[in-house]
């Protein structure tokens, strides 16, 4: 499954979700007037597992002062228990993620963002406007492309240096979001 790369006027939704430690995070105020990268993620998904270490290194390289990052797990944990709080905590520790990992129990964030897969990436400028939606890099679990975050780095570097953001050359690809059935 792949996400669209075309967007029109999307802004950071005003939602509050708990993170894996139980602390509530408001999406619209979290970045404090800084750019924000939102990643829809899942512990069970092989596409996320493929890039989780590179994503941890990317977050460390970019730093949390210039770019705020958070991940959101939108999946139905009754159907996919690996995506429960314990599984997400283990993933964050294993991948050395130094950013909040939120739990979208009611799937409100996934709907508000129109997220379709994990991973799915949304990069917002300091004004809360979506400026990039696309792939992290050209790698996947089924190819030999470098797992280096090159496409996201290019977009973030352009954003932080006030240059035009290159259009997404590749849609994010991954596991479909596991929607609740009732």
Short mmCIF file of C-alpha atoms in Angstrom, two decimals:
data_model
loop_
_atom_site.label_atom_id
_atom_site.label_comp_id
_atom_site.label_asym_id
_atom_site.label_seq_id
_atom_site.Cartn_x
_atom_site.Cartn_y
_atom_site.Cartn_z
CA UNK A 1 0.00 0.00 0.00
CA UNK A 2 1.29 3.50 -0.73
CA UNK A 3 0.27 6.96 0.41
CA UNK A 4 -0.60 9.89 -1.86
CA UNK A 5 2.06 12.54 -2.42
CA UNK A 6 -0.40 15.31 -3.32
CA UNK A 7 -1.93 17.42 -0.58
CA UNK A 8 -3.79 20.70 -0.44
CA UNK A 9 -3.73 23.03 2.52
CA UNK A 10 -3.47 20.38 5.24
CA UNK A 11 -2.60 21.70 8.69
CA UNK A 12 -1.61 19.91 11.89
CA UNK A 13 -4.86 18.65 13.45
CA UNK A 14 -5.76 19.82 16.95
CA UNK A 15 -5.75 16.43 18.67
CA UNK A 16 -4.41 15.15 21.96
CA UNK A 17 -3.14 11.57 22.25
CA UNK A 18 -1.34 9.61 24.97
CA UNK A 19 2.26 8.56 24.42
CA UNK A 20 3.63 5.15 25.40
CA UNK A 21 4.34 6.43 28.93
CA UNK A 22 0.76 7.71 29.37
CA UNK A 23 1.58 11.42 28.98
CA UNK A 24 -0.85 13.31 26.73
CA UNK A 25 0.60 15.22 23.78
CA UNK A 26 -1.30 17.88 21.85
CA UNK A 27 -0.31 17.62 18.21
CA UNK A 28 -1.03 21.24 17.29
CA UNK A 29 1.06 22.74 20.12
CA UNK A 30 3.80 20.09 20.45
CA UNK A 31 6.19 21.70 17.95
CA UNK A 32 6.12 25.16 19.60
CA UNK A 33 6.38 27.01 16.27
CA UNK A 34 9.03 24.70 14.87
CA UNK A 35 8.78 22.29 11.93
CA UNK A 36 7.21 18.95 12.79
CA UNK A 37 7.62 15.49 11.28
CA UNK A 38 4.75 13.10 12.04
CA UNK A 39 5.34 9.42 11.31
CA UNK A 40 2.54 6.87 11.34
CA UNK A 41 4.24 3.71 12.54
CA UNK A 42 3.62 0.16 13.71
CA UNK A 43 5.71 -2.38 15.58
CA UNK A 44 4.46 -5.37 13.56
CA UNK A 45 5.02 -3.92 10.07
CA UNK A 46 8.08 -5.18 8.13
CA UNK A 47 8.33 -1.85 6.26
CA UNK A 48 8.65 0.03 9.55
CA UNK A 49 11.04 -2.56 11.00
CA UNK A 50 13.18 -2.14 7.89
CA UNK A 51 13.72 1.57 8.54
CA UNK A 52 13.35 1.91 12.32
CA UNK A 53 17.11 2.01 13.03
CA UNK A 54 17.71 4.53 10.22
CA UNK A 55 14.84 6.62 11.55
CA UNK A 56 16.43 6.67 15.01
CA UNK A 57 19.75 7.80 13.50
CA UNK A 58 17.94 10.41 11.39
CA UNK A 59 16.26 11.86 14.49
CA UNK A 60 19.60 11.94 16.31
CA UNK A 61 21.33 13.63 13.35
CA UNK A 62 18.66 16.28 12.85
CA UNK A 63 18.23 16.96 16.56
CA UNK A 64 15.09 17.95 18.38
CA UNK A 65 15.82 21.68 18.53
CA UNK A 66 15.45 22.35 14.81
CA UNK A 67 12.80 19.73 13.99
CA UNK A 68 10.26 18.16 16.31
CA UNK A 69 9.42 14.54 15.56
CA UNK A 70 6.69 12.27 16.82
CA UNK A 71 5.40 8.86 15.82
CA UNK A 72 1.79 7.71 16.00
CA UNK A 73 0.62 4.10 16.08
CA UNK A 74 -2.90 3.95 14.61
CA UNK A 75 -3.54 0.21 14.45
CA UNK A 76 -6.27 -1.86 16.07
CA UNK A 77 -4.34 -3.55 18.88
CA UNK A 78 -7.05 -6.17 19.40
CA UNK A 79 -6.30 -7.49 15.91
CA UNK A 80 -2.55 -6.69 16.05
CA UNK A 81 -1.36 -7.15 19.66
CA UNK A 82 2.28 -6.50 18.66
CA UNK A 83 1.22 -2.87 18.30
CA UNK A 84 0.10 -2.54 21.91
CA UNK A 85 1.81 -0.21 24.39
CA UNK A 86 4.41 -2.81 25.41
CA UNK A 87 5.27 -3.61 21.80
CA UNK A 88 5.61 0.07 20.90
CA UNK A 89 7.80 0.70 23.96
CA UNK A 90 10.07 -2.17 22.96
CA UNK A 91 10.26 -0.83 19.41
CA UNK A 92 11.16 2.70 20.55
CA UNK A 93 13.89 1.32 22.80
CA UNK A 94 15.21 -1.12 20.18
CA UNK A 95 15.40 1.63 17.52
CA UNK A 96 16.73 4.31 19.88
CA UNK A 97 13.84 6.66 19.13
CA UNK A 98 14.30 9.87 21.12
CA UNK A 99 10.90 11.27 20.20
CA UNK A 100 7.37 10.68 21.54
CA UNK A 101 5.48 7.62 20.32
CA UNK A 102 1.74 8.25 20.52
CA UNK A 103 -1.09 5.73 20.61
CA UNK A 104 -4.11 6.52 18.42
CA UNK A 105 -6.55 4.15 20.12
CA UNK A 106 -9.63 5.70 18.51
CA UNK A 107 -7.85 6.16 15.16
CA UNK A 108 -8.87 9.84 15.13
CA UNK A 109 -5.39 11.02 14.14
CA UNK A 110 -5.13 8.51 11.30
CA UNK A 111 -8.45 9.77 9.95
CA UNK A 112 -7.57 13.45 10.43
CA UNK A 113 -4.28 13.00 8.56
CA UNK A 114 -5.85 10.66 5.99
CA UNK A 115 -2.99 8.27 6.72
CA UNK A 116 -3.13 5.05 4.76
CA UNK A 117 -0.07 3.01 5.67
CA UNK A 118 2.77 2.50 8.10
CA UNK A 119 5.11 4.14 7.68
CA UNK A 120 3.46 7.31 6.41
CA UNK A 121 5.37 10.60 6.73
CA UNK A 122 3.97 14.14 7.12
CA UNK A 123 6.37 17.11 7.31
CA UNK A 124 4.91 20.44 8.48
CA UNK A 125 6.54 23.86 8.45
CA UNK A 126 6.70 26.10 11.54
CA UNK A 127 3.27 27.54 10.63
CA UNK A 128 1.71 24.06 10.82
CA UNK A 129 1.24 23.66 7.05
CA UNK A 130 1.99 20.35 5.35
CA UNK A 131 4.96 20.81 3.02
CA UNK A 132 6.01 17.21 2.27
CA UNK A 133 4.31 13.84 2.23
CA UNK A 134 6.31 11.02 0.80
CA UNK A 135 8.87 8.31 1.37
CA UNK A 136 11.73 8.33 3.88
CA UNK A 137 14.10 7.02 1.20
CA UNK A 138 14.09 4.63 -1.75
CA UNK A 139 14.71 1.51 0.34
CA UNK A 140 12.21 -1.20 1.22
CA UNK A 141 12.38 -4.70 2.65
CA UNK A 142 12.44 -6.06 -0.92
CA UNK A 143 15.23 -4.01 -2.55
CA UNK A 144 18.89 -3.20 -2.03
CA UNK A 145 18.56 0.59 -1.99
CA UNK A 146 20.41 2.37 0.86
CA UNK A 147 18.36 2.81 4.01
CA UNK A 148 19.58 6.36 4.65
CA UNK A 149 16.55 8.66 4.85
CA UNK A 150 17.82 10.57 1.81
CA UNK A 151 14.43 11.78 0.58
CA UNK A 152 13.35 12.98 4.01
CA UNK A 153 16.75 14.57 4.68
CA UNK A 154 16.46 16.50 1.41
CA UNK A 155 13.01 17.81 2.36
CA UNK A 156 14.02 18.67 5.95
CA UNK A 157 17.25 20.39 4.89
CA UNK A 158 15.35 22.51 2.36
CA UNK A 159 12.72 23.40 4.97
CA UNK A 160 15.28 24.34 7.63
CA UNK A 161 17.25 26.49 5.19
CA UNK A 162 14.09 28.22 3.87
CA UNK A 163 14.57 26.81 0.39
CA UNK A 164 11.78 25.35 -1.75
CA UNK A 165 10.81 21.86 -0.61
CA UNK A 166 11.32 19.38 -3.44
CA UNK A 167 8.14 17.56 -4.40
CA UNK A 168 7.90 14.00 -3.15
CA UNK A 169 9.48 11.80 -5.76
CA UNK A 170 8.20 8.64 -4.16
CA UNK A 171 5.14 7.84 -2.08
CA UNK A 172 5.55 6.27 1.33
CA UNK A 173 4.95 2.54 1.06
CA UNK A 174 4.13 0.06 3.76
CA UNK A 175 1.50 -1.97 5.59
CA UNK A 176 -2.09 -0.78 5.45
CA UNK A 177 -3.46 0.76 8.61
CA UNK A 178 -5.36 -1.87 10.55
CA UNK A 179 -8.73 -0.18 11.04
CA UNK A 180 -11.12 -1.22 13.77
CA UNK A 181 -14.14 -3.01 12.41
CA UNK A 182 -16.62 -1.96 15.06
#
